[in-house]
GROMACS .gro file of C-alpha atoms in nm:
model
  389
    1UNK     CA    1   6.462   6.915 -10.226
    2UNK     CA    2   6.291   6.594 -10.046
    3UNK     CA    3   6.171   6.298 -10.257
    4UNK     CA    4   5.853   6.182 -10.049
    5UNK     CA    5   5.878   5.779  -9.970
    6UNK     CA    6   5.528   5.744 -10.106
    7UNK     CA    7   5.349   5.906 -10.343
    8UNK     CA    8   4.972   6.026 -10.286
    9UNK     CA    9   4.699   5.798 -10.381
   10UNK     CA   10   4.504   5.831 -10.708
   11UNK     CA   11   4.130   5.873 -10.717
   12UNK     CA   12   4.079   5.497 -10.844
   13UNK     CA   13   4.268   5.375 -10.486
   14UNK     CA   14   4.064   5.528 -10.289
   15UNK     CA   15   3.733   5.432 -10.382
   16UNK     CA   16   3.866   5.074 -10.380
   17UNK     CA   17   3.949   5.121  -9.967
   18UNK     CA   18   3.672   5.306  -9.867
   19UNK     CA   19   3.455   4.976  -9.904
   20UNK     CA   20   3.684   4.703  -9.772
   21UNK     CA   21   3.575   4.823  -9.420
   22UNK     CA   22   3.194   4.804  -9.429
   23UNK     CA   23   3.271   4.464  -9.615
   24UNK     CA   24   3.419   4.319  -9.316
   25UNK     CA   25   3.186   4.424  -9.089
   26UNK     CA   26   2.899   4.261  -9.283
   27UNK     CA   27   3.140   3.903  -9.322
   28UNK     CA   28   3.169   3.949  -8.906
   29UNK     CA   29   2.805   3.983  -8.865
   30UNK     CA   30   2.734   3.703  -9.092
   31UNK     CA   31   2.989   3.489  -8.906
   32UNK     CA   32   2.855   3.591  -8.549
   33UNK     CA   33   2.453   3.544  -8.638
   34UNK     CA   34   2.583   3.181  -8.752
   35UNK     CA   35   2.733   3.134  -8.455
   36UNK     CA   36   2.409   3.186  -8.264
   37UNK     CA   37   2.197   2.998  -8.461
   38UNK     CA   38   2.428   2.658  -8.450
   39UNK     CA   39   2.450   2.728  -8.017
   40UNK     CA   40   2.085   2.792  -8.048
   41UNK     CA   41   2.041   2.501  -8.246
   42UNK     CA   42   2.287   2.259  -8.003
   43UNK     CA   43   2.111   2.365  -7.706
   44UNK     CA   44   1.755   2.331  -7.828
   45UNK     CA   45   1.873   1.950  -7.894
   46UNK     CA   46   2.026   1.914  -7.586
   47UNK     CA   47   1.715   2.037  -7.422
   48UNK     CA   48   1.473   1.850  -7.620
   49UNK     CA   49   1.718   1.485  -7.532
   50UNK     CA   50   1.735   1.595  -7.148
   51UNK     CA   51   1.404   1.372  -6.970
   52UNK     CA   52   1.201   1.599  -6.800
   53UNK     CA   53   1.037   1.525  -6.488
   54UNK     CA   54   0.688   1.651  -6.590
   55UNK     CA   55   0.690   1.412  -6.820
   56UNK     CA   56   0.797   1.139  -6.635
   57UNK     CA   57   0.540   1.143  -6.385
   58UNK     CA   58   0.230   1.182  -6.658
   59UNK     CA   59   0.420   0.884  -6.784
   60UNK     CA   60   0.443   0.648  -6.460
   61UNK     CA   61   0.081   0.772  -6.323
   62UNK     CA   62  -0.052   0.413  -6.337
   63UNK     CA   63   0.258   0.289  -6.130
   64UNK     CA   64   0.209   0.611  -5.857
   65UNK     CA   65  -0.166   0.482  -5.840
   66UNK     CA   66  -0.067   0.123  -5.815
   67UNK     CA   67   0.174   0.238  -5.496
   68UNK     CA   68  -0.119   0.451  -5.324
   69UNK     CA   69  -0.370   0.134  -5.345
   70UNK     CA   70  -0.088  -0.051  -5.175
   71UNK     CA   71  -0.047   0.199  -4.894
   72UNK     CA   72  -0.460   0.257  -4.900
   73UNK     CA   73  -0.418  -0.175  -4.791
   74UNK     CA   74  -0.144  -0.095  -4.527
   75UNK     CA   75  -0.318   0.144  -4.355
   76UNK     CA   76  -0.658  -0.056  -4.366
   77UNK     CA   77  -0.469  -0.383  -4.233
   78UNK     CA   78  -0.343  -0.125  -3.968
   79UNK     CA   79  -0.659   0.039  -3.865
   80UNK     CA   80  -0.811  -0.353  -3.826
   81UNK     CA   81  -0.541  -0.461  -3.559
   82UNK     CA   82  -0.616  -0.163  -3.415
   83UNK     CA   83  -0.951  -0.216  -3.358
   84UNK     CA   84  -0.885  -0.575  -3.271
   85UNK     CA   85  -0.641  -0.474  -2.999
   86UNK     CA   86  -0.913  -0.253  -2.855
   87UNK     CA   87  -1.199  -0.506  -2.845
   88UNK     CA   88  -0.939  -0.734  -2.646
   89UNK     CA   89  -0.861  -0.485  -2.398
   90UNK     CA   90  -1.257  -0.468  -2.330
   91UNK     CA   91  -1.280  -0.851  -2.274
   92UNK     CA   92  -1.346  -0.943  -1.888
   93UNK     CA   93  -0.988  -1.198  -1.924
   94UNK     CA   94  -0.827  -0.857  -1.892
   95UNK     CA   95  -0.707  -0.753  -1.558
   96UNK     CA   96  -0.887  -0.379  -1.508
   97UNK     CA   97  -0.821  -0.311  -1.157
   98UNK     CA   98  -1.035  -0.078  -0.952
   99UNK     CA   99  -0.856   0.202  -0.810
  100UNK     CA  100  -1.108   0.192  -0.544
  101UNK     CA  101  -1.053  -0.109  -0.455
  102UNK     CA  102  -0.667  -0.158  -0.466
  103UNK     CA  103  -0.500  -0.279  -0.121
  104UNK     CA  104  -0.266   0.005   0.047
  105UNK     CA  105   0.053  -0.029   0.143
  106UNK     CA  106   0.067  -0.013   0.510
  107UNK     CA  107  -0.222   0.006   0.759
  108UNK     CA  108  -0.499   0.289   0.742
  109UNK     CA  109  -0.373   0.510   1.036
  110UNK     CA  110  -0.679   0.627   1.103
  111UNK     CA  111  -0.861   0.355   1.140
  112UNK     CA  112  -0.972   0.218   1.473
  113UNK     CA  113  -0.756  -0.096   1.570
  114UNK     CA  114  -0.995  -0.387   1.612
  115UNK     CA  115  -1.060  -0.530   1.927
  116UNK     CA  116  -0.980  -0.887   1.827
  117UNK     CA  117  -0.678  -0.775   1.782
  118UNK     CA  118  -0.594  -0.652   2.121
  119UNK     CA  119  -0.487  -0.819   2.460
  120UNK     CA  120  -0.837  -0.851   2.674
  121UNK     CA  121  -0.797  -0.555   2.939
  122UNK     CA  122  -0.678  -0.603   3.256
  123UNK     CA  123  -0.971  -0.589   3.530
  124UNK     CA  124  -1.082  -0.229   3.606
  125UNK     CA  125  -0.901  -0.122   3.313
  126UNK     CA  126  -1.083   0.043   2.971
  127UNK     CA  127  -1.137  -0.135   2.664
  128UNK     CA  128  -0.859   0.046   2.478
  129UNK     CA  129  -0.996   0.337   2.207
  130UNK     CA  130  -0.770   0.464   1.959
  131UNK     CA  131  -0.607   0.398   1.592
  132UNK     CA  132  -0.291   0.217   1.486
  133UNK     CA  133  -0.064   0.472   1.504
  134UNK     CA  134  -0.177   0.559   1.892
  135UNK     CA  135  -0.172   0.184   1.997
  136UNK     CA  136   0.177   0.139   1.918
  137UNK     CA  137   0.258   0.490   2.092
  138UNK     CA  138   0.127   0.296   2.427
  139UNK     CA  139   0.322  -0.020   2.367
  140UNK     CA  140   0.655   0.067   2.255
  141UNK     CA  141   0.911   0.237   2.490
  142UNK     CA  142   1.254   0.386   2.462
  143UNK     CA  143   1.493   0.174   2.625
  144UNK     CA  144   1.804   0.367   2.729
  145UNK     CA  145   2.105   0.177   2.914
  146UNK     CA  146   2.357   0.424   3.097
  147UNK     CA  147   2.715   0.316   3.199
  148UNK     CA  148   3.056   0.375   3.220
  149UNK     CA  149   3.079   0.413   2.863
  150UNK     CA  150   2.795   0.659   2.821
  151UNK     CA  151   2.450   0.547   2.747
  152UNK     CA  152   2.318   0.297   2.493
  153UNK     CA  153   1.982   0.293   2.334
  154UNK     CA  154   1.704   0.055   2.169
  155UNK     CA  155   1.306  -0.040   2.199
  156UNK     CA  156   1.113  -0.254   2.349
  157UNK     CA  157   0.752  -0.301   2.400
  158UNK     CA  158   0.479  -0.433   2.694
  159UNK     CA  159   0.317  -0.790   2.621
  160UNK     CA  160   0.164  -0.695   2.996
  161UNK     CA  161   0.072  -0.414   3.191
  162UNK     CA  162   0.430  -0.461   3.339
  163UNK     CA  163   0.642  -0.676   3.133
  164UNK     CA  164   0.823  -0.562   2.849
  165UNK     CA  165   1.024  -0.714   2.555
  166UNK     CA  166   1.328  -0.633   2.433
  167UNK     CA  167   1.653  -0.748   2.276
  168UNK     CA  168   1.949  -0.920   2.518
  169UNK     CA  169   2.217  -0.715   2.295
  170UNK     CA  170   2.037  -0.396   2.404
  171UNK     CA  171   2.097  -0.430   2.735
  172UNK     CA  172   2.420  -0.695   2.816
  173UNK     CA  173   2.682  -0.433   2.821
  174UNK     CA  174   2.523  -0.347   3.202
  175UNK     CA  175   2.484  -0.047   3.338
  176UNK     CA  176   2.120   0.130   3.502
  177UNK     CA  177   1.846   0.002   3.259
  178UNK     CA  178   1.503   0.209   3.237
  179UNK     CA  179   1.239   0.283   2.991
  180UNK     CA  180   0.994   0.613   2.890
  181UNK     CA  181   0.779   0.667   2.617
  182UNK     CA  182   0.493   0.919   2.577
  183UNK     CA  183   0.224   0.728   2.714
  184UNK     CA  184   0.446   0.655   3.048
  185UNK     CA  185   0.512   1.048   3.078
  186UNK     CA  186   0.823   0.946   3.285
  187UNK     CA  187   1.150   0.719   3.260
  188UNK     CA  188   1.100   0.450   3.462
  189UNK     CA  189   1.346   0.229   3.595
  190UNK     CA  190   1.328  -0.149   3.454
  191UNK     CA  191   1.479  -0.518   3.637
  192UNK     CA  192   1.590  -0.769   3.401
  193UNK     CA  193   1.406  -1.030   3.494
  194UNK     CA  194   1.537  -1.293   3.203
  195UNK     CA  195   1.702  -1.313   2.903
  196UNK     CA  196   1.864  -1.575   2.657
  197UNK     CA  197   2.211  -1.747   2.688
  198UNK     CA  198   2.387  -1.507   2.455
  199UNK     CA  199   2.290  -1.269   2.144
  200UNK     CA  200   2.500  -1.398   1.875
  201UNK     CA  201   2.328  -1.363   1.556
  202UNK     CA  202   2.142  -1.630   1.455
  203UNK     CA  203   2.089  -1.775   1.771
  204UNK     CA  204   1.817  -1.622   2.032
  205UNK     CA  205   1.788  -1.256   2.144
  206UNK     CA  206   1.557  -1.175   2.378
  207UNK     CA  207   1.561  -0.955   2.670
  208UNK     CA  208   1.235  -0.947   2.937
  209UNK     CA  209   1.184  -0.655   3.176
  210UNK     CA  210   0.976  -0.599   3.437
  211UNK     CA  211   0.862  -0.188   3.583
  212UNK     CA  212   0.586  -0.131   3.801
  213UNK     CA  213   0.245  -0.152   3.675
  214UNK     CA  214   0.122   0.074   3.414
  215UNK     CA  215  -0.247   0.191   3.299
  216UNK     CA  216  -0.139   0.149   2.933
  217UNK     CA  217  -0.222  -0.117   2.679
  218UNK     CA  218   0.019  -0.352   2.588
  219UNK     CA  219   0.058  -0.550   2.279
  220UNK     CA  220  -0.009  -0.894   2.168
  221UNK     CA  221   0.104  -1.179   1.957
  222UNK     CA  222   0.071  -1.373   1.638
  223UNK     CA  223   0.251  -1.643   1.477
  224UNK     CA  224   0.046  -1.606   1.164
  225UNK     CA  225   0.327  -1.445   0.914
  226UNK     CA  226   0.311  -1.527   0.538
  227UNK     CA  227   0.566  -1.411   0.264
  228UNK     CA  228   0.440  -1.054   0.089
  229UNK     CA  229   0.248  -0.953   0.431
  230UNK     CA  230   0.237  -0.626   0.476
  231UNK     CA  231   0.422  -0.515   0.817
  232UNK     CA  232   0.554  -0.192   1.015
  233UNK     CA  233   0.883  -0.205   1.238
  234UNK     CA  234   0.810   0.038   1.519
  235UNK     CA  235   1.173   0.177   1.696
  236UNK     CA  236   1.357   0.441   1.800
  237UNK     CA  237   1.645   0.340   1.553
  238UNK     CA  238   1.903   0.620   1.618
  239UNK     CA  239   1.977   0.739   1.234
  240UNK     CA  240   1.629   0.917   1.214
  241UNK     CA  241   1.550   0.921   1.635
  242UNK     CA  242   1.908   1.166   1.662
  243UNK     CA  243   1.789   1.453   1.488
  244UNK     CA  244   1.470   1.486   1.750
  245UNK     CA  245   1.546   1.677   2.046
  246UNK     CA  246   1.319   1.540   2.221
  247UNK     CA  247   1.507   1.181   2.181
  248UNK     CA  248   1.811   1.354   2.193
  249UNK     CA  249   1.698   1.557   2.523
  250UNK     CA  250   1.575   1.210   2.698
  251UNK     CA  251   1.953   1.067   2.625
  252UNK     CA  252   2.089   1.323   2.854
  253UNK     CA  253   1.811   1.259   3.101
  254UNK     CA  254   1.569   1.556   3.036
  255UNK     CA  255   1.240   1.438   3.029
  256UNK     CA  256   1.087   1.818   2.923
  257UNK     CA  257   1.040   1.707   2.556
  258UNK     CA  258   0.870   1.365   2.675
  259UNK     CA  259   0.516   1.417   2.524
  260UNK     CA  260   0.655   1.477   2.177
  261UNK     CA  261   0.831   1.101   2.164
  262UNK     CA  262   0.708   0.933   1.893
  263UNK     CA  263   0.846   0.607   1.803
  264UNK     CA  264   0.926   0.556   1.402
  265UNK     CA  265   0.748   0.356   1.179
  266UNK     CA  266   0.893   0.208   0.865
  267UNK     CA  267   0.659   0.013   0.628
  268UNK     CA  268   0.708  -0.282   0.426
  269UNK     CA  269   0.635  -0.649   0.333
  270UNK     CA  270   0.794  -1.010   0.466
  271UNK     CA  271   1.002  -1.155   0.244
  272UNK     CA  272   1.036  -1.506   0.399
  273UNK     CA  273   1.034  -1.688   0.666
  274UNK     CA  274   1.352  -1.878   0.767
  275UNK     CA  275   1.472  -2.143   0.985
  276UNK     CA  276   1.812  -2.064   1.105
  277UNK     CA  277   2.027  -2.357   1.234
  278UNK     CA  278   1.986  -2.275   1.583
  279UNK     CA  279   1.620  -2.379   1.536
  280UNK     CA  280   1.556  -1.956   1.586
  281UNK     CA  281   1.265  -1.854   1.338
  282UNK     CA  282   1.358  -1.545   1.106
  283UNK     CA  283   1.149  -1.290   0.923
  284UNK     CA  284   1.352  -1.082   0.667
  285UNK     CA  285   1.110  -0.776   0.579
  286UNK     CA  286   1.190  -0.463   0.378
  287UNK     CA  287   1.040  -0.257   0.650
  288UNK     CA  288   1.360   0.032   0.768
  289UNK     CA  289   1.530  -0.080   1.087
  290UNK     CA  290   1.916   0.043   1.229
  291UNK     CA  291   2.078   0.072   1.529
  292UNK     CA  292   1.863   0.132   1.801
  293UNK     CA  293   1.537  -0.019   1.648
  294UNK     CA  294   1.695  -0.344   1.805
  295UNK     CA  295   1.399  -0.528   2.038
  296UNK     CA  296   1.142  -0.311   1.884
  297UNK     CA  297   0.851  -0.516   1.708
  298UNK     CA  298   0.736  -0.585   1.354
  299UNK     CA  299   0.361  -0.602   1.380
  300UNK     CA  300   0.132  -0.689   1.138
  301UNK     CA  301  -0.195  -0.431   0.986
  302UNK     CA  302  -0.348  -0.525   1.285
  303UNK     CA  303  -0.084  -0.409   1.547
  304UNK     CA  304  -0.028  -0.738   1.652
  305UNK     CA  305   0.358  -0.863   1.726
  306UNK     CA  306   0.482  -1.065   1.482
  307UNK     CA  307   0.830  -1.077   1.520
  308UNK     CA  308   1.109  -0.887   1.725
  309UNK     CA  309   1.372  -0.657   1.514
  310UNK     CA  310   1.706  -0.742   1.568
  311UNK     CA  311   1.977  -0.752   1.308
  312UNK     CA  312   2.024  -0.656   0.951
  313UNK     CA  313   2.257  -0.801   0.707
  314UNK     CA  314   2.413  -0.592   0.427
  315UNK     CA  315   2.637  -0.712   0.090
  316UNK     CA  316   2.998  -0.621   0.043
  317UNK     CA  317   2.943  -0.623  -0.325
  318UNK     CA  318   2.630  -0.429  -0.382
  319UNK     CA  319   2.432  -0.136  -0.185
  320UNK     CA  320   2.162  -0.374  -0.023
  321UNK     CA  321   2.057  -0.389   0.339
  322UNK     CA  322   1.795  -0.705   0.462
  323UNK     CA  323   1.636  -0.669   0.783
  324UNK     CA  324   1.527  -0.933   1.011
  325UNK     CA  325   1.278  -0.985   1.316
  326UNK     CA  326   1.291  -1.306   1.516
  327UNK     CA  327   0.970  -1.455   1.436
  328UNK     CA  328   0.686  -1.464   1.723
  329UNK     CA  329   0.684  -1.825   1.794
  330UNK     CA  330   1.065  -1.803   1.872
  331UNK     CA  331   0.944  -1.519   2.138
  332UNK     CA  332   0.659  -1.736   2.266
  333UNK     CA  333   0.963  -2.000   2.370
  334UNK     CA  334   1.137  -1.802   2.529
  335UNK     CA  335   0.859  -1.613   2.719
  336UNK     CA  336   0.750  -1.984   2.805
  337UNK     CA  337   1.135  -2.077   2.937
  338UNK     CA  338   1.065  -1.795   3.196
  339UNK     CA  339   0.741  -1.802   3.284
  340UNK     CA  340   0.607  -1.553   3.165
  341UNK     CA  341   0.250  -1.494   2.898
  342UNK     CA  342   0.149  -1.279   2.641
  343UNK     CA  343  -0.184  -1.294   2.458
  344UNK     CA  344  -0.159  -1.477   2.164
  345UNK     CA  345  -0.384  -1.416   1.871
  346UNK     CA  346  -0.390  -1.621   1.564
  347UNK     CA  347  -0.692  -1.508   1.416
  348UNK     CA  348  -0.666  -1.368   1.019
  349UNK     CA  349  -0.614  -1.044   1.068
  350UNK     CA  350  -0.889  -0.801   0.946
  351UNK     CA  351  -0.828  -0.439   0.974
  352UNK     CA  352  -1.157  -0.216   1.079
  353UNK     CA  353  -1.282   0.026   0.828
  354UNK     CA  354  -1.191   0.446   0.849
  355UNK     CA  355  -1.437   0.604   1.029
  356UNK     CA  356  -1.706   0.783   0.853
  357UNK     CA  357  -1.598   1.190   0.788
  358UNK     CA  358  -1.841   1.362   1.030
  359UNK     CA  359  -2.115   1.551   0.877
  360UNK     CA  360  -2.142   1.943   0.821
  361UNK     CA  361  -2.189   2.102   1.104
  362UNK     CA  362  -2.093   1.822   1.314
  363UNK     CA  363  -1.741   1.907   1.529
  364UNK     CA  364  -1.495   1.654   1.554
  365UNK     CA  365  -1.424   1.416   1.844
  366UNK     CA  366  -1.130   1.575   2.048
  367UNK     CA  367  -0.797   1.432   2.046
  368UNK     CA  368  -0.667   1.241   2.341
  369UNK     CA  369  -0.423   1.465   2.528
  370UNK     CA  370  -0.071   1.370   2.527
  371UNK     CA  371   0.025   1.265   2.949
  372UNK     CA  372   0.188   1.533   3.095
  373UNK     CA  373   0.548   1.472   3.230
  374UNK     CA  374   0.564   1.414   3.592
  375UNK     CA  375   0.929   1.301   3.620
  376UNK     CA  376   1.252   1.450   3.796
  377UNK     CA  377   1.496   1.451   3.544
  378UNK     CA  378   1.779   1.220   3.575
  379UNK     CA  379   2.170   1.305   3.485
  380UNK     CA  380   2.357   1.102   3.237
  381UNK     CA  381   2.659   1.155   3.044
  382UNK     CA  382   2.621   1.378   2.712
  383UNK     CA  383   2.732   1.125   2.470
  384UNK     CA  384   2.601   0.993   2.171
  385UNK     CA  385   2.426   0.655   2.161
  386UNK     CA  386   2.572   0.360   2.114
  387UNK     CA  387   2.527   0.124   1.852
  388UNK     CA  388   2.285  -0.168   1.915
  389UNK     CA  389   2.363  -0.408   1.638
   0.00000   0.00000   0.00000
């Protein structure tokens, strides 16, 4: 028989362990709730230590006030220069200009050109009617060199019904010399009649020519140039004149495209006027010239000839380009050297007003046709131009 290891519990054990276990459960309790209550108690401190921002701005309201009267000030003080800078803008001290009345750059090309500032006509021959642009169509030509080399190119323009002026570089590598523009309707052939010793630049450059008489209006002269003047240089120079077949036809010796020819103008102002050591008078102006605007001339608002395009001068160490026209009075010497006049006119130049638009109704004044082209072509070789300068 097996003795059991324990022996069964009496009546008075268990009613002692049937109450340890609700015991500890109350002794847990009462340990957890006073757990809570200290955190609850630690945090509530915390909390109540911890500024709060609510607070702090109830607190500092008089110093928020005291920084809005100081910006209230700032923006016053602000407001007052304001209004002080507007009152001196008003003030008649203050340069207000006009649009109306602001100066263009370059000459109104549809204004009439005045007759004071044209040549007196030659007897039996029209006052001359037209604008700007038109009177320099009539007085500047195309002059085109052909020779073993090919043909060369540059301008020139009429100071009389048959002379014309041009550059001695434009024509001194030889060859047949002639001369058409729109108004001639032709190419006509041109005799050197006189020119200076050489063309080095610097020194003198001047060319004369002389074709048979022409029923155009030629150009005149004025030794009145002044630094800032507004000018034009009128040309054929070949960097823009190349990509018009009509130029481009006339190089080759078709004269078809001859009453589109228009001669370029480039606008600008005169920079200075020079004495170069030769005793030649310069004119460096920021009016366009290149190659083949060479003997072409600078002329003034009024169309009159101020100064003969020549040479420009560029800088090795920055992108610049100066051009220059001998000046008119260097011209009128060497015109004088070979007997030969040009109508000088000093006067102050003074532009004529636009023409008034012409009323409803009213048509407007036809445009002078173009000459037709009367001319036999000539032959030349089909090569580019050469460079004039």
């Amino acid at each position: 028989m097996t003795t059991p290891l324990t022996a069964p519990p009496t009546s008075s054990t268990w009613r002692f362990a049937r109450w340890v276990l609700p015991f500890s459960i109350l002794v847990a309790a009462a340990f957890l709730a006073l757990g809570l209550w200290l955190g609850a108690q630690i945090i509530r401190a915390q909390v109540e230590n911890r500024p709060a921002p609510i607070a702090t701005i109830f607190e500092n309201s008089a110093e928020i006030r005291q920084q809005l009267e100081q910006q209230q000030q700032q923006n016053q003080a602000l407001e007052l220069r304001i209004n002080e800078a507007r009152r001196a803008l008003q003030q008649t001290n203050i340069c207000a200009a006009d649009p109306a009345q602001m100066p263009q750059l370059g000459p109104d090309r549809a204004a009439p050109v005045p007759p004071a500032a044209l040549p007196p006509p030659a007897q039996g021959q029209a006052t001359f009617q037209g604008n700007f642009a038109e009177l320099l169509d009539q007085g500047v030509v195309l002059v085109l060199v052909r020779g073993q080399r090919g043909t060369g190119s540059g301008t020139g323009f009429f100071i009389t019904r048959d002379l014309i002026v041009t550059n001695r570089h434009v024509i001194e590598s030889g060859g047949e010399v002639t001369v058409a523009s729109r108004a001639l309707g032709r190419i006509l052939p041109a005799q050197i009649v006189g020119q200076t010793p050489n063309s080095r630049v610097g020194n003198p450059d001047f060319a004369l020519l002389r074709v048979p008489a022409q029923n155009i209006q030629p150009l005149a002269l004025s030794t009145r140039a002044e630094r800032l003047e507004q000018v034009v240089a009128v040309g054929f120079p070949a960097l823009i004149s190349s990509s018009d077949s009509s130029y481009r036809a006339l190089i080759e010796g078709d004269t078809s495209g001859l009453a589109q020819l228009q001669p370029v103008l480039s606008d600008g102002r005169i920079q200075a006027v020079q004495n170069f050591p030769s005793g030649l008078k310069g004119l460096p102006h920021s009016a366009q010239i290149s190659p083949g605007s060479s003997g072409g001339p600078l002329v003034d608002v009024c169309g009159r000839v101020i100064g003969v395009n020549t040479f420009g001068r560029s800088s090795e160490q920055m992108p610049i380009t100066v051009s220059y026209a001998q000046k008119a009075d260097s011209l009128q010497e060497f015109l004088r050297a070979n007997n030969a006049t040009a109508a000088m006119l000093n006067e102050a130049c003074a532009p004529a007003a636009r023409p008034a638009a012409p009323a409803s109704g009213t048509p407007a004044p036809a445009a002078p046709a173009a000459p037709a082209s009367g001319a036999t072509p000539e032959t030349a070789p089909a090569t580019p131009p050469s460079s004039t300068r």
